[in-house]
């Protein structure tokens, strides 16, 4: 049985807010075992689009100093890996203490399953040409940081590239909080910064072990409209079939663009 959730457009006073969710109970080990122990076809498609998006952009600016951010990094390394060839620093931002500890452990010594994702990225020479592979470089450039995307980032300088995968729609049932997360992500980037963001369309929420986590019911049009409040330079892609990764959603929506 799926727990009660607030329909799209309902008053926020009825919503299950991000602050209500038990994020420190999130089990990243179970989440990775279920979602990333192998490379799913949807993730392979996402990576092929994102690697081309970043590689095409940064090939025009060789040697540029780039500071990247992965918002809501959680238990997924491939968004950070997708930025790795060009970044002198990557901030891995997450709210959950258990996710932050997972990220620190993976940077110190990663699980073998992530090598499969890196090999998919290495179909582009920008990734394959990193001397010695990604892991020593990731240890050098990655910084794990606790933070809440619903709070504006308190930082004088902005990031030159960014990713946000399955975050804005997966933290509460509130459409207001969904739009705020998209806004804060994009406003943290410098004008012209390339970004990639992925969303579960019409998500009904999700289980991680015995813990239930909320989601906001948004469609491709809602996602596109939220992003286009801040940039017209974005393209959205519909990826996969309904429920291909887990029950209770219709598709994955990937947005690639420039701030």
PDB file of C-alpha atoms in Angstrom:
ATOM      1  CA  UNK A   1       0.000   0.000   0.000  1.00  0.00           C
ATOM      2  CA  UNK A   2       1.345   3.432  -0.948  1.00  0.00           C
ATOM      3  CA  UNK A   3       1.081   5.974   1.902  1.00  0.00           C
ATOM      4  CA  UNK A   4      -1.147   8.990   1.504  1.00  0.00           C
ATOM      5  CA  UNK A   5       0.269  11.798  -0.594  1.00  0.00           C
ATOM      6  CA  UNK A   6      -0.837  15.242  -1.711  1.00  0.00           C
ATOM      7  CA  UNK A   7      -2.019  15.601  -5.335  1.00  0.00           C
ATOM      8  CA  UNK A   8      -0.399  18.101  -7.689  1.00  0.00           C
ATOM      9  CA  UNK A   9      -1.646  21.606  -7.054  1.00  0.00           C
ATOM     10  CA  UNK A  10      -3.053  20.924  -3.592  1.00  0.00           C
ATOM     11  CA  UNK A  11      -2.473  23.490  -0.812  1.00  0.00           C
ATOM     12  CA  UNK A  12       0.973  23.319   0.726  1.00  0.00           C
ATOM     13  CA  UNK A  13      -0.497  23.177   4.220  1.00  0.00           C
ATOM     14  CA  UNK A  14      -1.657  19.644   3.337  1.00  0.00           C
ATOM     15  CA  UNK A  15       1.657  18.571   1.826  1.00  0.00           C
ATOM     16  CA  UNK A  16       4.283  16.309   3.332  1.00  0.00           C
ATOM     17  CA  UNK A  17       7.191  18.714   3.453  1.00  0.00           C
ATOM     18  CA  UNK A  18      10.889  18.030   3.156  1.00  0.00           C
ATOM     19  CA  UNK A  19      11.343  18.859   6.826  1.00  0.00           C
ATOM     20  CA  UNK A  20       8.890  16.079   7.725  1.00  0.00           C
ATOM     21  CA  UNK A  21      10.847  13.289   6.026  1.00  0.00           C
ATOM     22  CA  UNK A  22      13.298  11.140   8.024  1.00  0.00           C
ATOM     23  CA  UNK A  23      16.355  11.742   5.846  1.00  0.00           C
ATOM     24  CA  UNK A  24      18.839  10.439   8.359  1.00  0.00           C
ATOM     25  CA  UNK A  25      17.072   7.061   8.123  1.00  0.00           C
ATOM     26  CA  UNK A  26      17.799   6.890   4.380  1.00  0.00           C
ATOM     27  CA  UNK A  27      19.842   3.716   3.763  1.00  0.00           C
ATOM     28  CA  UNK A  28      22.272   4.417   0.905  1.00  0.00           C
ATOM     29  CA  UNK A  29      23.583   0.845   0.832  1.00  0.00           C
ATOM     30  CA  UNK A  30      20.121  -0.580   0.155  1.00  0.00           C
ATOM     31  CA  UNK A  31      19.407   2.190  -2.344  1.00  0.00           C
ATOM     32  CA  UNK A  32      22.573   1.439  -4.325  1.00  0.00           C
ATOM     33  CA  UNK A  33      21.985  -2.316  -4.245  1.00  0.00           C
ATOM     34  CA  UNK A  34      18.536  -1.808  -5.734  1.00  0.00           C
ATOM     35  CA  UNK A  35      19.328   0.919  -8.252  1.00  0.00           C
ATOM     36  CA  UNK A  36      23.029   0.967  -9.108  1.00  0.00           C
ATOM     37  CA  UNK A  37      24.446  -2.526  -8.671  1.00  0.00           C
ATOM     38  CA  UNK A  38      24.242  -2.691 -12.469  1.00  0.00           C
ATOM     39  CA  UNK A  39      23.917  -0.126 -15.240  1.00  0.00           C
ATOM     40  CA  UNK A  40      20.238   0.100 -16.188  1.00  0.00           C
ATOM     41  CA  UNK A  41      19.363   1.032 -19.752  1.00  0.00           C
ATOM     42  CA  UNK A  42      17.806   4.309 -18.574  1.00  0.00           C
ATOM     43  CA  UNK A  43      21.024   5.303 -16.792  1.00  0.00           C
ATOM     44  CA  UNK A  44      23.058   4.389 -19.857  1.00  0.00           C
ATOM     45  CA  UNK A  45      20.846   6.668 -21.954  1.00  0.00           C
ATOM     46  CA  UNK A  46      21.085   9.481 -19.404  1.00  0.00           C
ATOM     47  CA  UNK A  47      24.871   9.234 -19.288  1.00  0.00           C
ATOM     48  CA  UNK A  48      25.186   9.244 -23.078  1.00  0.00           C
ATOM     49  CA  UNK A  49      23.205  12.504 -23.315  1.00  0.00           C
ATOM     50  CA  UNK A  50      24.896  14.191 -20.358  1.00  0.00           C
ATOM     51  CA  UNK A  51      28.451  13.281 -21.372  1.00  0.00           C
ATOM     52  CA  UNK A  52      27.829  14.717 -24.853  1.00  0.00           C
ATOM     53  CA  UNK A  53      26.268  17.859 -23.362  1.00  0.00           C
ATOM     54  CA  UNK A  54      29.220  18.565 -21.085  1.00  0.00           C
ATOM     55  CA  UNK A  55      31.905  17.418 -23.508  1.00  0.00           C
ATOM     56  CA  UNK A  56      30.557  19.513 -26.379  1.00  0.00           C
ATOM     57  CA  UNK A  57      30.478  22.605 -24.166  1.00  0.00           C
ATOM     58  CA  UNK A  58      33.836  22.296 -22.416  1.00  0.00           C
ATOM     59  CA  UNK A  59      35.714  21.319 -25.584  1.00  0.00           C
ATOM     60  CA  UNK A  60      35.254  24.961 -26.618  1.00  0.00           C
ATOM     61  CA  UNK A  61      36.909  26.229 -23.415  1.00  0.00           C
ATOM     62  CA  UNK A  62      40.029  24.107 -22.874  1.00  0.00           C
ATOM     63  CA  UNK A  63      41.927  24.797 -19.673  1.00  0.00           C
ATOM     64  CA  UNK A  64      39.114  26.801 -18.075  1.00  0.00           C
ATOM     65  CA  UNK A  65      38.941  26.555 -14.279  1.00  0.00           C
ATOM     66  CA  UNK A  66      35.628  24.927 -13.392  1.00  0.00           C
ATOM     67  CA  UNK A  67      33.931  24.560 -10.018  1.00  0.00           C
ATOM     68  CA  UNK A  68      31.037  22.044 -10.117  1.00  0.00           C
ATOM     69  CA  UNK A  69      28.241  21.009  -7.786  1.00  0.00           C
ATOM     70  CA  UNK A  70      26.082  17.895  -7.537  1.00  0.00           C
ATOM     71  CA  UNK A  71      22.970  18.819  -5.569  1.00  0.00           C
ATOM     72  CA  UNK A  72      21.431  16.022  -3.518  1.00  0.00           C
ATOM     73  CA  UNK A  73      24.306  13.727  -4.438  1.00  0.00           C
ATOM     74  CA  UNK A  74      23.010  11.028  -2.119  1.00  0.00           C
ATOM     75  CA  UNK A  75      23.979   7.514  -3.139  1.00  0.00           C
ATOM     76  CA  UNK A  76      24.701   8.169  -6.806  1.00  0.00           C
ATOM     77  CA  UNK A  77      28.218   8.883  -8.047  1.00  0.00           C
ATOM     78  CA  UNK A  78      27.679   9.100 -11.784  1.00  0.00           C
ATOM     79  CA  UNK A  79      26.448  12.728 -11.885  1.00  0.00           C
ATOM     80  CA  UNK A  80      29.713  13.813 -10.233  1.00  0.00           C
ATOM     81  CA  UNK A  81      31.701  11.524 -12.522  1.00  0.00           C
ATOM     82  CA  UNK A  82      29.998  13.134 -15.520  1.00  0.00           C
ATOM     83  CA  UNK A  83      31.568  16.510 -14.537  1.00  0.00           C
ATOM     84  CA  UNK A  84      34.936  15.117 -13.480  1.00  0.00           C
ATOM     85  CA  UNK A  85      37.124  15.726 -16.584  1.00  0.00           C
ATOM     86  CA  UNK A  86      36.671  19.494 -16.357  1.00  0.00           C
ATOM     87  CA  UNK A  87      36.324  20.277 -12.655  1.00  0.00           C
ATOM     88  CA  UNK A  88      39.023  21.493 -10.293  1.00  0.00           C
ATOM     89  CA  UNK A  89      36.504  21.078  -7.488  1.00  0.00           C
ATOM     90  CA  UNK A  90      33.169  19.299  -7.138  1.00  0.00           C
ATOM     91  CA  UNK A  91      30.891  19.980  -4.179  1.00  0.00           C
ATOM     92  CA  UNK A  92      28.731  16.971  -3.264  1.00  0.00           C
ATOM     93  CA  UNK A  93      25.795  18.517  -1.414  1.00  0.00           C
ATOM     94  CA  UNK A  94      23.332  16.441   0.591  1.00  0.00           C
ATOM     95  CA  UNK A  95      21.119  16.833   3.637  1.00  0.00           C
ATOM     96  CA  UNK A  96      21.151  13.258   4.982  1.00  0.00           C
ATOM     97  CA  UNK A  97      23.926  12.298   7.389  1.00  0.00           C
ATOM     98  CA  UNK A  98      23.835   8.690   6.179  1.00  0.00           C
ATOM     99  CA  UNK A  99      24.244   9.812   2.562  1.00  0.00           C
ATOM    100  CA  UNK A 100      27.117  12.111   3.482  1.00  0.00           C
ATOM    101  CA  UNK A 101      28.928   9.262   5.216  1.00  0.00           C
ATOM    102  CA  UNK A 102      28.322   7.009   2.187  1.00  0.00           C
ATOM    103  CA  UNK A 103      29.843   9.627  -0.120  1.00  0.00           C
ATOM    104  CA  UNK A 104      32.916  10.045   2.084  1.00  0.00           C
ATOM    105  CA  UNK A 105      33.475   6.288   2.168  1.00  0.00           C
ATOM    106  CA  UNK A 106      33.063   5.958  -1.601  1.00  0.00           C
ATOM    107  CA  UNK A 107      35.528   8.733  -2.315  1.00  0.00           C
ATOM    108  CA  UNK A 108      38.063   7.049  -0.016  1.00  0.00           C
ATOM    109  CA  UNK A 109      37.507   3.626  -1.620  1.00  0.00           C
ATOM    110  CA  UNK A 110      34.680   3.093  -4.099  1.00  0.00           C
ATOM    111  CA  UNK A 111      32.537  -0.012  -4.659  1.00  0.00           C
ATOM    112  CA  UNK A 112      33.374  -1.898  -7.855  1.00  0.00           C
ATOM    113  CA  UNK A 113      29.886  -1.329  -9.267  1.00  0.00           C
ATOM    114  CA  UNK A 114      30.758   2.320 -10.019  1.00  0.00           C
ATOM    115  CA  UNK A 115      33.495   1.203 -12.421  1.00  0.00           C
ATOM    116  CA  UNK A 116      30.749  -0.002 -14.761  1.00  0.00           C
ATOM    117  CA  UNK A 117      29.271   3.493 -14.902  1.00  0.00           C
ATOM    118  CA  UNK A 118      32.668   5.060 -15.519  1.00  0.00           C
ATOM    119  CA  UNK A 119      33.284   2.703 -18.457  1.00  0.00           C
ATOM    120  CA  UNK A 120      30.068   3.983 -20.066  1.00  0.00           C
ATOM    121  CA  UNK A 121      31.258   7.566 -19.691  1.00  0.00           C
ATOM    122  CA  UNK A 122      34.626   6.583 -21.180  1.00  0.00           C
ATOM    123  CA  UNK A 123      32.995   6.136 -24.592  1.00  0.00           C
ATOM    124  CA  UNK A 124      33.890   9.840 -24.819  1.00  0.00           C
ATOM    125  CA  UNK A 125      37.620  10.584 -24.983  1.00  0.00           C
ATOM    126  CA  UNK A 126      37.386  13.393 -22.428  1.00  0.00           C
ATOM    127  CA  UNK A 127      36.690  10.769 -19.768  1.00  0.00           C
ATOM    128  CA  UNK A 128      38.903   8.006 -21.119  1.00  0.00           C
ATOM    129  CA  UNK A 129      41.920  10.310 -21.197  1.00  0.00           C
ATOM    130  CA  UNK A 130      42.014  10.996 -17.440  1.00  0.00           C
ATOM    131  CA  UNK A 131      45.407   9.561 -16.389  1.00  0.00           C
ATOM    132  CA  UNK A 132      45.009   6.535 -14.143  1.00  0.00           C
ATOM    133  CA  UNK A 133      41.220   6.640 -14.214  1.00  0.00           C
ATOM    134  CA  UNK A 134      38.759   8.694 -12.192  1.00  0.00           C
ATOM    135  CA  UNK A 135      39.210   7.714  -8.581  1.00  0.00           C
ATOM    136  CA  UNK A 136      42.422   9.489  -7.623  1.00  0.00           C
ATOM    137  CA  UNK A 137      41.147  12.622  -9.340  1.00  0.00           C
ATOM    138  CA  UNK A 138      37.777  12.367  -7.576  1.00  0.00           C
ATOM    139  CA  UNK A 139      39.558  12.151  -4.210  1.00  0.00           C
ATOM    140  CA  UNK A 140      41.463  15.310  -5.096  1.00  0.00           C
ATOM    141  CA  UNK A 141      38.532  17.431  -6.277  1.00  0.00           C
ATOM    142  CA  UNK A 142      35.445  16.185  -4.375  1.00  0.00           C
ATOM    143  CA  UNK A 143      34.216  17.980  -1.268  1.00  0.00           C
ATOM    144  CA  UNK A 144      31.318  16.468   0.686  1.00  0.00           C
ATOM    145  CA  UNK A 145      29.125  19.146   2.225  1.00  0.00           C
ATOM    146  CA  UNK A 146      25.922  19.041   4.259  1.00  0.00           C
ATOM    147  CA  UNK A 147      23.249  21.363   2.936  1.00  0.00           C
ATOM    148  CA  UNK A 148      19.577  21.763   2.073  1.00  0.00           C
ATOM    149  CA  UNK A 149      18.696  22.770  -1.494  1.00  0.00           C
ATOM    150  CA  UNK A 150      15.549  24.453  -0.180  1.00  0.00           C
ATOM    151  CA  UNK A 151      17.786  27.027   1.468  1.00  0.00           C
ATOM    152  CA  UNK A 152      19.507  29.506  -0.882  1.00  0.00           C
ATOM    153  CA  UNK A 153      23.187  28.694  -1.144  1.00  0.00           C
ATOM    154  CA  UNK A 154      25.130  31.187   0.975  1.00  0.00           C
ATOM    155  CA  UNK A 155      28.104  31.681  -1.309  1.00  0.00           C
ATOM    156  CA  UNK A 156      29.538  34.782  -2.949  1.00  0.00           C
ATOM    157  CA  UNK A 157      30.798  32.906  -6.014  1.00  0.00           C
ATOM    158  CA  UNK A 158      28.620  30.552  -8.044  1.00  0.00           C
ATOM    159  CA  UNK A 159      29.413  27.212  -9.661  1.00  0.00           C
ATOM    160  CA  UNK A 160      30.372  26.933 -13.332  1.00  0.00           C
ATOM    161  CA  UNK A 161      28.552  23.626 -13.879  1.00  0.00           C
ATOM    162  CA  UNK A 162      26.058  21.514 -11.950  1.00  0.00           C
ATOM    163  CA  UNK A 163      23.914  18.403 -11.740  1.00  0.00           C
ATOM    164  CA  UNK A 164      20.767  17.587  -9.772  1.00  0.00           C
ATOM    165  CA  UNK A 165      19.478  14.029 -10.247  1.00  0.00           C
ATOM    166  CA  UNK A 166      16.147  12.864  -8.778  1.00  0.00           C
ATOM    167  CA  UNK A 167      16.103  15.532  -6.079  1.00  0.00           C
ATOM    168  CA  UNK A 168      13.653  18.422  -6.606  1.00  0.00           C
ATOM    169  CA  UNK A 169      10.646  16.114  -7.068  1.00  0.00           C
ATOM    170  CA  UNK A 170      11.831  13.523  -4.526  1.00  0.00           C
ATOM    171  CA  UNK A 171      12.057  15.525  -1.293  1.00  0.00           C
ATOM    172  CA  UNK A 172       8.396  16.360  -0.523  1.00  0.00           C
ATOM    173  CA  UNK A 173       4.886  16.340  -1.977  1.00  0.00           C
ATOM    174  CA  UNK A 174       4.890  20.144  -2.172  1.00  0.00           C
ATOM    175  CA  UNK A 175       4.881  21.797  -5.604  1.00  0.00           C
ATOM    176  CA  UNK A 176       6.131  24.960  -3.907  1.00  0.00           C
ATOM    177  CA  UNK A 177       9.173  23.127  -2.567  1.00  0.00           C
ATOM    178  CA  UNK A 178       9.727  21.504  -5.972  1.00  0.00           C
ATOM    179  CA  UNK A 179       9.884  24.902  -7.680  1.00  0.00           C
ATOM    180  CA  UNK A 180      12.072  26.319  -4.900  1.00  0.00           C
ATOM    181  CA  UNK A 181      14.576  23.470  -5.290  1.00  0.00           C
ATOM    182  CA  UNK A 182      14.779  24.046  -9.055  1.00  0.00           C
ATOM    183  CA  UNK A 183      15.185  27.786  -8.479  1.00  0.00           C
ATOM    184  CA  UNK A 184      17.922  27.432  -5.865  1.00  0.00           C
ATOM    185  CA  UNK A 185      19.826  24.952  -8.040  1.00  0.00           C
ATOM    186  CA  UNK A 186      19.802  27.193 -11.091  1.00  0.00           C
ATOM    187  CA  UNK A 187      20.507  30.381  -9.150  1.00  0.00           C
ATOM    188  CA  UNK A 188      23.607  28.708  -7.677  1.00  0.00           C
ATOM    189  CA  UNK A 189      25.114  28.528 -11.196  1.00  0.00           C
ATOM    190  CA  UNK A 190      26.925  31.241 -13.119  1.00  0.00           C
ATOM    191  CA  UNK A 191      25.211  32.605 -16.254  1.00  0.00           C
ATOM    192  CA  UNK A 192      25.925  30.265 -19.160  1.00  0.00           C
ATOM    193  CA  UNK A 193      26.877  27.325 -16.927  1.00  0.00           C
ATOM    194  CA  UNK A 194      26.004  23.927 -18.432  1.00  0.00           C
ATOM    195  CA  UNK A 195      23.753  21.816 -16.225  1.00  0.00           C
ATOM    196  CA  UNK A 196      21.954  18.479 -16.214  1.00  0.00           C
ATOM    197  CA  UNK A 197      18.960  17.617 -14.045  1.00  0.00           C
ATOM    198  CA  UNK A 198      16.900  14.429 -13.927  1.00  0.00           C
ATOM    199  CA  UNK A 199      13.385  13.913 -12.551  1.00  0.00           C
ATOM    200  CA  UNK A 200      10.938  11.073 -11.949  1.00  0.00           C
ATOM    201  CA  UNK A 201       7.759  12.147 -13.724  1.00  0.00           C
ATOM    202  CA  UNK A 202       4.486  11.744 -11.771  1.00  0.00           C
ATOM    203  CA  UNK A 203       6.290  10.017  -8.931  1.00  0.00           C
ATOM    204  CA  UNK A 204       4.147   8.635  -6.121  1.00  0.00           C
ATOM    205  CA  UNK A 205       7.001   8.387  -3.640  1.00  0.00           C
ATOM    206  CA  UNK A 206       9.395   5.553  -2.960  1.00  0.00           C
ATOM    207  CA  UNK A 207      10.595   3.004  -0.440  1.00  0.00           C
ATOM    208  CA  UNK A 208      14.177   2.553   0.705  1.00  0.00           C
ATOM    209  CA  UNK A 209      14.091  -0.588   2.795  1.00  0.00           C
ATOM    210  CA  UNK A 210      11.321  -0.073   5.363  1.00  0.00           C
ATOM    211  CA  UNK A 211      11.389   3.724   5.088  1.00  0.00           C
ATOM    212  CA  UNK A 212       8.994   5.702   2.879  1.00  0.00           C
ATOM    213  CA  UNK A 213      10.048   8.959   1.248  1.00  0.00           C
ATOM    214  CA  UNK A 214       7.745  11.542  -0.373  1.00  0.00           C
ATOM    215  CA  UNK A 215       7.625  12.800  -3.945  1.00  0.00           C
ATOM    216  CA  UNK A 216       5.907  15.591  -5.838  1.00  0.00           C
ATOM    217  CA  UNK A 217       3.633  14.691  -8.760  1.00  0.00           C
ATOM    218  CA  UNK A 218       5.014  16.770 -11.652  1.00  0.00           C
ATOM    219  CA  UNK A 219       4.988  16.148 -15.391  1.00  0.00           C
ATOM    220  CA  UNK A 220       7.345  17.044 -18.206  1.00  0.00           C
ATOM    221  CA  UNK A 221       5.515  20.318 -18.865  1.00  0.00           C
ATOM    222  CA  UNK A 222       5.749  21.300 -15.170  1.00  0.00           C
ATOM    223  CA  UNK A 223       9.472  20.501 -15.105  1.00  0.00           C
ATOM    224  CA  UNK A 224      10.184  22.440 -18.295  1.00  0.00           C
ATOM    225  CA  UNK A 225       8.171  25.442 -17.108  1.00  0.00           C
ATOM    226  CA  UNK A 226       9.984  25.512 -13.759  1.00  0.00           C
ATOM    227  CA  UNK A 227      13.392  25.541 -15.438  1.00  0.00           C
ATOM    228  CA  UNK A 228      12.378  28.085 -18.085  1.00  0.00           C
ATOM    229  CA  UNK A 229      11.684  30.660 -15.390  1.00  0.00           C
ATOM    230  CA  UNK A 230      15.488  31.023 -15.315  1.00  0.00           C
ATOM    231  CA  UNK A 231      16.693  30.027 -18.782  1.00  0.00           C
ATOM    232  CA  UNK A 232      15.307  29.418 -22.250  1.00  0.00           C
ATOM    233  CA  UNK A 233      18.377  27.398 -23.161  1.00  0.00           C
ATOM    234  CA  UNK A 234      17.207  23.939 -22.105  1.00  0.00           C
ATOM    235  CA  UNK A 235      16.134  20.725 -23.780  1.00  0.00           C
ATOM    236  CA  UNK A 236      14.146  17.977 -22.072  1.00  0.00           C
ATOM    237  CA  UNK A 237      14.170  14.273 -22.891  1.00  0.00           C
ATOM    238  CA  UNK A 238      11.703  11.551 -21.944  1.00  0.00           C
ATOM    239  CA  UNK A 239      13.589   8.378 -21.045  1.00  0.00           C
ATOM    240  CA  UNK A 240      12.353   4.874 -20.253  1.00  0.00           C
ATOM    241  CA  UNK A 241       8.995   3.245 -19.699  1.00  0.00           C
ATOM    242  CA  UNK A 242       6.529   3.655 -16.792  1.00  0.00           C
ATOM    243  CA  UNK A 243       7.790   1.855 -13.699  1.00  0.00           C
ATOM    244  CA  UNK A 244      10.948   0.600 -15.412  1.00  0.00           C
ATOM    245  CA  UNK A 245      13.162   1.424 -12.433  1.00  0.00           C
ATOM    246  CA  UNK A 246      10.556   1.110  -9.660  1.00  0.00           C
ATOM    247  CA  UNK A 247       6.773   1.242  -9.351  1.00  0.00           C
ATOM    248  CA  UNK A 248       4.919   4.535  -9.171  1.00  0.00           C
ATOM    249  CA  UNK A 249       6.185   6.875 -11.892  1.00  0.00           C
ATOM    250  CA  UNK A 250       5.614   7.342 -15.624  1.00  0.00           C
ATOM    251  CA  UNK A 251       9.008   8.275 -17.095  1.00  0.00           C
ATOM    252  CA  UNK A 252      12.373   9.843 -16.383  1.00  0.00           C
ATOM    253  CA  UNK A 253      12.682  13.432 -17.601  1.00  0.00           C
ATOM    254  CA  UNK A 254      16.210  14.638 -18.269  1.00  0.00           C
ATOM    255  CA  UNK A 255      16.868  18.351 -18.723  1.00  0.00           C
ATOM    256  CA  UNK A 256      20.164  19.572 -20.197  1.00  0.00           C
ATOM    257  CA  UNK A 257      20.791  23.245 -20.704  1.00  0.00           C
ATOM    258  CA  UNK A 258      22.701  26.389 -19.839  1.00  0.00           C
ATOM    259  CA  UNK A 259      21.948  28.780 -16.997  1.00  0.00           C
TER     260      UNK A 259
END
